[in-house]
């Protein structure tokens, strides 16, 4: 149950933000066609001073706050690692001579606002992106994992037809460590491995599968065929990895790092069949990595095909159409995911085709899905709290779908707990961190923290 709350106003359409290491970073300024150039960093603790201003430093000093007044770059996106004193700024650019993309990633030190001292180059330019100039819709994403930074650019002209790709650099050396790879969604599985969602055949729209690219091997090492491939509009969801060896700048909120062995990620998509609604699949990252490692034993050539039945049913949970509203950019943290669901919660039979009261229901009830197996192994059971209902799901779900002319039964059994809030919320998007929930309204972010306000908590330093 949240113990404190506060807000950050913003101008819609000209605001970028990120949460990591117990800190929220957000932009301000811009407008009238200009992108913002100011960065604010604020610890995810509720302020205690009555004169609180989210765009200024905390006068009490009880929370970590920091401002870079002028980055000199019109920012289209940001990602940061407080424990590495690094913020990466995306500058969208077009080469004047060719009209091709020449986007830049700038590597700045949070503490000074200048070029990061460990970066060989102040910025890298994405000149190797072969996508031609395009007047349709674009989406982009920068991702950070240790010394690696990835830039994904996707273009699409309609609901289904998407083309894109991703490039990865080592931000310290400035070298390209993964040249452009076709993908419509991507994420880091580890500092060496990326998961890419790709079109199986560019002439056959909607046929999707996943591949794993190894930076150290310099190639695609695995092909992962999903039991259902007639899909469109895929998006991968994960979270920025926090260093377990270096301290965050946050005095208190940065002390809570998830256990990487329990990490999950999610894929949401729309089936090509217009009668079917949006679906979400949650995967165990470690189960996938272990399956990938086992599949390489005795192999001398790449890629290898990863058999879904060897890991998928045990390592995933498929939520049927309209069970969950599609997740938000930062819906996942560690082993937990936040989303909206319907009021009936998770009252299901073994065959989730019999889901009760689900289709096109009103999804205004927040739910936290906790895939940490330890409480379940300790015997936690269904229970009712003042503010939520706790439902434990251990059963194997079966879902029969049609793939071409065949009926395919998808089984999934990754155990989880669902904590469904009893009251409806009015926020458009929900985002999760270890110590807080960040909720989006039309003109503000509302932040609900599980920690007491700044000044009521004390950081305790212990000696061995």
XYZ file of C-alpha atoms in Angstrom:
464
model
C 0.000 0.000 0.000
C 1.540 3.397 -0.962
C 2.627 5.527 2.001
C 3.155 8.863 0.254
C 2.319 10.660 -2.991
C 3.301 13.732 -5.019
C 3.150 14.976 -8.614
C 5.205 16.306 -11.521
C 3.376 18.505 -14.071
C 4.465 18.482 -17.702
C 3.530 19.691 -21.150
C 2.113 16.756 -23.090
C 3.983 15.894 -26.282
C 7.179 17.626 -25.195
C 8.193 15.607 -22.158
C 10.572 12.654 -21.815
C 11.330 10.705 -18.682
C 12.930 7.564 -17.266
C 13.044 5.795 -13.893
C 16.090 3.847 -12.696
C 18.253 3.414 -9.595
C 15.560 4.919 -7.350
C 15.487 8.149 -9.403
C 13.114 9.739 -11.893
C 14.759 11.806 -14.626
C 12.612 14.121 -16.757
C 12.948 16.971 -19.228
C 11.573 20.494 -19.276
C 11.603 23.404 -21.691
C 11.124 23.264 -25.434
C 7.833 24.044 -27.130
C 6.871 25.683 -30.432
C 8.635 22.945 -32.386
C 11.735 22.959 -30.167
C 12.739 19.880 -28.191
C 13.543 20.216 -24.452
C 17.150 20.829 -23.331
C 16.878 20.757 -19.519
C 17.167 17.600 -17.382
C 15.906 17.103 -13.826
C 16.860 14.210 -11.527
C 14.815 13.546 -8.396
C 14.896 10.715 -5.895
C 11.669 8.705 -5.671
C 10.885 9.965 -2.168
C 8.004 12.280 -1.352
C 9.142 15.847 -0.557
C 8.428 17.241 2.897
C 8.926 20.980 2.319
C 5.781 23.035 1.694
C 7.503 25.031 -1.065
C 8.103 21.894 -3.143
C 8.838 22.690 -6.796
C 9.590 19.628 -8.986
C 11.666 21.777 -11.360
C 14.061 23.075 -8.668
C 16.515 21.510 -6.213
C 15.149 20.209 -2.915
C 16.014 22.975 -0.413
C 16.017 20.547 2.525
C 18.682 18.263 1.044
C 16.765 15.239 2.289
C 16.273 13.868 -1.214
C 18.766 13.580 -4.046
C 17.940 16.214 -6.663
C 20.070 17.482 -9.536
C 19.526 19.702 -12.588
C 21.391 20.029 -15.898
C 20.075 23.420 -16.992
C 21.192 23.271 -20.623
C 22.373 20.083 -22.286
C 22.812 21.900 -25.594
C 20.863 19.080 -27.241
C 17.182 19.016 -28.206
C 16.308 15.676 -26.624
C 14.005 13.145 -28.281
C 14.593 10.459 -25.644
C 16.746 9.747 -22.588
C 18.074 6.781 -20.634
C 20.409 6.868 -17.653
C 22.385 4.920 -15.057
C 22.895 6.872 -11.845
C 25.405 4.323 -10.547
C 27.553 4.958 -13.671
C 26.941 8.747 -13.579
C 25.704 8.382 -17.177
C 22.795 9.853 -19.077
C 22.358 9.122 -22.798
C 20.575 11.763 -24.897
C 18.978 11.010 -28.262
C 19.162 13.782 -30.849
C 17.037 13.127 -33.933
C 18.868 14.388 -37.025
C 18.748 14.021 -40.812
C 21.829 14.272 -43.011
C 21.325 17.366 -45.219
C 23.064 15.825 -48.237
C 21.278 12.442 -48.337
C 18.104 12.920 -46.302
C 18.990 9.721 -44.421
C 18.862 9.389 -40.647
C 21.941 10.696 -38.845
C 20.638 10.447 -35.279
C 23.147 11.012 -32.478
C 23.506 9.450 -29.042
C 25.293 11.804 -26.626
C 27.067 10.350 -23.569
C 26.942 12.832 -20.678
C 28.013 12.739 -17.058
C 25.030 13.380 -14.801
C 27.201 15.165 -12.244
C 28.631 17.749 -14.662
C 26.362 17.723 -17.714
C 29.461 17.494 -19.914
C 30.855 14.565 -21.926
C 31.274 11.474 -19.776
C 34.967 11.038 -18.824
C 34.877 7.282 -19.533
C 33.446 7.765 -23.042
C 36.072 7.856 -25.781
C 33.690 9.840 -27.999
C 31.235 12.521 -26.827
C 28.609 11.060 -29.147
C 28.054 8.415 -31.823
C 26.094 8.863 -35.032
C 23.651 6.309 -36.383
C 24.744 6.507 -40.011
C 24.556 2.752 -40.563
C 20.765 2.603 -40.360
C 19.613 1.551 -43.876
C 15.980 2.539 -43.511
C 15.083 4.977 -46.319
C 13.478 8.385 -45.694
C 9.864 7.940 -44.724
C 6.865 10.197 -44.202
C 4.785 7.774 -42.136
C 4.825 7.074 -38.405
C 8.020 6.408 -36.456
C 8.774 5.055 -33.009
C 12.196 4.898 -31.405
C 13.783 3.622 -28.228
C 17.220 3.757 -26.588
C 18.193 1.015 -24.148
C 21.143 0.764 -21.762
C 22.730 -2.317 -20.202
C 26.162 -1.949 -18.565
C 28.579 -0.682 -21.234
C 26.120 -1.317 -24.072
C 23.590 1.109 -25.534
C 21.058 0.202 -28.245
C 18.979 2.361 -30.585
C 15.817 0.910 -32.135
C 13.970 2.715 -34.932
C 10.682 1.371 -36.332
C 8.591 2.773 -39.186
C 5.095 1.735 -40.159
C 2.408 2.830 -42.562
C -0.527 0.891 -41.144
C -1.609 -1.295 -38.248
C 0.380 -4.322 -39.399
C 3.179 -3.291 -41.753
C 6.211 -2.419 -39.610
C 9.862 -2.221 -40.640
C 12.736 -1.386 -38.358
C 16.077 -2.303 -36.899
C 18.470 -1.877 -33.999
C 22.166 -0.990 -33.641
C 24.307 -1.415 -30.498
C 27.400 0.509 -29.399
C 29.827 0.202 -26.521
C 29.367 3.684 -25.078
C 32.823 3.707 -23.487
C 34.781 2.827 -26.650
C 32.313 4.329 -29.140
C 32.532 1.170 -31.269
C 29.597 -0.515 -32.989
C 29.351 -3.947 -31.343
C 26.193 -5.033 -33.143
C 25.665 -3.583 -36.622
C 22.124 -2.914 -37.817
C 19.846 -5.924 -37.373
C 16.279 -6.025 -38.669
C 13.811 -5.935 -35.772
C 10.469 -4.424 -34.826
C 11.129 -4.794 -31.080
C 14.266 -5.430 -29.025
C 15.652 -5.734 -25.489
C 18.813 -6.813 -23.672
C 18.729 -10.279 -22.110
C 22.246 -9.716 -20.764
C 25.156 -7.453 -21.571
C 26.099 -9.903 -24.347
C 22.696 -11.016 -25.668
C 19.791 -9.161 -27.268
C 16.329 -10.498 -27.956
C 14.904 -9.275 -31.272
C 11.348 -9.644 -32.622
C 11.501 -9.920 -36.405
C 9.246 -10.590 -39.372
C 9.582 -14.176 -40.549
C 9.041 -13.111 -44.149
C 8.871 -9.488 -45.228
C 6.385 -10.426 -47.952
C 4.116 -12.157 -45.442
C 2.953 -9.506 -43.001
C 2.291 -10.483 -39.431
C 4.394 -13.682 -39.310
C 6.694 -13.010 -36.374
C 9.356 -14.879 -34.433
C 12.161 -13.996 -32.018
C 15.925 -14.344 -32.348
C 18.831 -13.984 -29.920
C 21.922 -12.051 -31.054
C 25.247 -12.591 -29.266
C 27.586 -9.582 -29.267
C 30.632 -11.706 -28.405
C 29.920 -14.193 -31.228
C 28.872 -11.457 -33.643
C 25.839 -13.300 -35.001
C 22.337 -14.566 -34.359
C 22.717 -17.672 -32.214
C 19.084 -18.746 -31.697
C 15.754 -18.716 -33.522
C 12.680 -18.905 -31.288
C 9.423 -19.878 -32.954
C 6.374 -18.884 -30.953
C 3.382 -21.252 -30.923
C 1.384 -18.408 -32.453
C 3.072 -16.342 -35.164
C 0.163 -14.645 -36.963
C 0.700 -11.509 -34.896
C 1.183 -7.782 -35.347
C 2.293 -4.662 -33.462
C 4.653 -6.437 -31.032
C 6.284 -4.550 -28.166
C 8.801 -5.881 -25.622
C 8.787 -4.631 -22.042
C 11.635 -4.814 -19.551
C 13.352 -2.380 -17.179
C 16.708 -0.544 -16.883
C 19.178 -2.779 -15.048
C 20.522 -1.372 -11.796
C 24.146 -2.000 -10.780
C 24.458 -4.411 -7.850
C 28.026 -3.303 -7.070
C 27.906 0.500 -7.402
C 25.745 2.757 -5.267
C 23.045 4.921 -6.777
C 23.063 8.659 -6.132
C 19.691 8.244 -4.431
C 20.153 8.282 -0.669
C 17.407 5.775 0.172
C 15.237 4.825 -2.800
C 18.290 3.523 -4.680
C 18.954 0.787 -2.117
C 16.282 -1.548 -3.465
C 17.565 -3.620 -6.393
C 15.638 -6.636 -7.738
C 17.108 -10.145 -7.914
C 18.190 -10.661 -11.571
C 17.540 -14.417 -11.316
C 13.814 -13.657 -10.998
C 13.577 -11.149 -13.873
C 10.663 -11.256 -16.272
C 9.911 -9.537 -19.561
C 6.674 -9.184 -21.481
C 5.531 -9.209 -25.106
C 2.253 -7.609 -26.067
C 0.724 -7.890 -29.536
C -2.434 -7.854 -31.613
C -3.387 -11.013 -33.498
C -4.073 -10.468 -37.198
C -7.645 -11.694 -36.651
C -9.582 -8.448 -36.021
C -12.048 -10.294 -33.818
C -9.289 -10.999 -31.308
C -8.120 -8.309 -28.926
C -4.695 -7.363 -27.510
C -2.749 -10.126 -25.766
C 0.140 -10.149 -23.295
C 2.724 -12.878 -22.677
C 5.090 -12.802 -19.682
C 8.375 -14.737 -19.879
C 10.972 -15.765 -17.311
C 14.289 -14.298 -18.479
C 16.375 -16.931 -16.702
C 14.388 -19.844 -18.128
C 14.966 -18.478 -21.625
C 18.693 -17.915 -21.016
C 19.125 -21.432 -19.619
C 17.275 -22.917 -22.605
C 19.521 -20.931 -24.956
C 22.646 -22.179 -23.176
C 21.475 -25.792 -23.278
C 20.625 -25.570 -26.982
C 24.223 -24.586 -27.852
C 25.801 -27.704 -26.324
C 27.570 -29.599 -29.097
C 26.620 -27.022 -31.751
C 29.259 -25.700 -34.146
C 27.091 -23.541 -36.393
C 24.493 -20.826 -35.811
C 21.649 -20.142 -35.494
C 20.048 -23.069 -33.697
C 16.304 -23.485 -33.418
C 15.042 -23.349 -29.836
C 12.207 -25.830 -29.361
C 9.294 -24.023 -27.702
C 8.170 -27.160 -25.872
C 11.508 -27.471 -24.042
C 11.052 -24.233 -22.136
C 8.019 -22.204 -23.252
C 5.117 -23.834 -21.361
C 7.059 -23.737 -18.071
C 8.722 -20.384 -18.718
C 5.764 -18.262 -19.804
C 2.253 -17.163 -18.953
C -0.096 -16.253 -21.836
C -2.858 -13.833 -20.885
C -5.808 -14.028 -23.284
C -7.391 -11.105 -25.152
C -8.787 -8.309 -22.998
C -7.487 -9.840 -19.779
C -4.972 -7.010 -19.391
C -4.825 -3.588 -20.930
C -1.567 -3.436 -22.971
C 1.322 -2.574 -20.632
C 3.130 0.756 -20.427
C 6.754 1.546 -21.206
C 7.960 0.869 -17.662
C 5.352 -1.642 -16.488
C 7.961 -4.164 -15.324
C 10.522 -4.083 -12.549
C 12.344 -7.269 -11.588
C 9.783 -10.043 -11.136
C 6.762 -7.737 -10.997
C 4.513 -6.129 -13.560
C 1.743 -3.563 -13.187
C -1.215 -3.263 -15.548
C -4.938 -2.594 -15.676
C -7.442 -5.445 -15.568
C -11.201 -5.874 -15.145
C -13.087 -6.004 -11.861
C -13.498 -9.795 -11.830
C -9.816 -10.338 -11.201
C -8.426 -13.728 -12.126
C -11.330 -16.100 -11.640
C -10.509 -18.654 -14.351
C -10.898 -22.310 -15.099
C -8.105 -24.510 -16.445
C -9.105 -23.621 -20.016
C -8.708 -19.853 -20.210
C -11.007 -19.817 -23.190
C -13.682 -19.929 -20.447
C -12.441 -16.666 -18.920
C -15.389 -15.073 -17.128
C -16.586 -11.552 -17.763
C -13.480 -10.581 -19.637
C -14.140 -9.595 -23.241
C -14.100 -5.843 -23.790
C -14.704 -5.309 -20.076
C -13.764 -2.008 -18.480
C -10.094 -2.206 -17.502
C -9.681 0.413 -14.782
C -8.500 -1.748 -11.885
C -4.722 -1.765 -11.249
C -3.160 -5.177 -10.757
C 0.379 -6.073 -9.710
C 1.461 -9.439 -11.100
C 4.255 -10.893 -8.957
C 6.204 -13.730 -10.604
C 8.570 -14.244 -7.658
C 8.063 -17.976 -6.947
C 9.396 -17.866 -3.379
C 6.189 -16.736 -1.610
C 4.220 -19.291 -3.637
C 6.636 -22.072 -2.667
C 6.239 -21.013 0.968
C 2.518 -21.707 0.613
C 0.938 -18.265 0.269
C -2.766 -18.607 -0.539
C -5.626 -16.496 -1.848
C -6.656 -13.794 0.580
C -8.569 -10.533 0.783
C -6.989 -7.274 1.974
C -8.624 -3.918 2.633
C -7.289 -2.493 -0.628
C -6.838 -5.540 -2.913
C -7.590 -9.188 -3.614
C -4.640 -11.581 -3.701
C -5.043 -14.529 -6.099
C -2.366 -17.220 -6.497
C -2.204 -18.899 -9.925
C -0.286 -22.179 -10.128
C -2.388 -24.087 -12.682
C -1.481 -24.668 -16.301
C -3.603 -22.521 -18.561
C -4.678 -23.867 -21.945
C -5.732 -21.632 -24.790
C -6.871 -22.945 -28.172
C -6.194 -20.602 -31.085
C -6.359 -21.012 -34.848
C -3.080 -20.839 -36.789
C -3.929 -21.119 -40.479
C -6.183 -24.148 -40.870
C -5.038 -25.783 -37.639
C -6.111 -25.486 -34.019
C -3.131 -24.895 -31.732
C -3.270 -25.381 -27.957
C -0.989 -22.979 -26.110
C -0.083 -24.108 -22.600
C 1.583 -21.875 -20.001
C 2.265 -22.460 -16.327
C 4.670 -19.804 -14.973
C 3.266 -19.264 -11.434
C 2.321 -15.809 -10.198
C 0.291 -13.814 -7.686
C -2.233 -11.215 -8.812
C -2.967 -8.338 -6.439
C -6.035 -6.607 -7.899
C -6.923 -3.200 -6.485
C -10.520 -2.912 -5.353
C -10.912 0.654 -6.595
C -10.775 2.031 -10.137
C -8.006 4.447 -11.102
C -8.265 7.226 -13.677
C -4.642 7.293 -14.870
C -3.907 6.468 -18.503
C -0.679 4.515 -17.882
C 0.959 2.786 -14.933
C 4.718 2.386 -14.471
C 6.516 0.377 -11.777
C 9.769 0.759 -9.852
C 10.958 -1.131 -6.790
C 9.764 1.596 -4.427
C 7.079 3.481 -6.369
C 4.314 3.486 -8.961
C 4.419 6.307 -11.525
C 0.995 7.084 -12.995
C 0.321 9.206 -16.083
C -2.432 11.781 -16.381
C -3.085 14.204 -19.242
C -0.794 16.901 -17.801
C 1.080 15.277 -14.911
C 2.752 12.246 -13.415
C 1.368 11.167 -10.040
C 3.927 9.228 -7.999
C 2.865 6.833 -5.239
C 5.753 5.650 -3.078
C 5.954 2.605 -0.819
C 8.466 4.542 1.310
C 7.791 7.167 3.940
C 8.367 10.803 2.888
C 11.916 12.150 2.944
C 12.976 13.059 6.456
C 11.129 10.177 8.141
C 13.628 7.547 6.974
C 17.295 7.308 7.843
C 19.920 5.501 5.822
C 21.836 3.110 8.067
C 25.447 2.330 7.141
C 26.726 -0.928 8.627
C 30.242 -2.268 8.950
C 31.260 -5.895 8.470
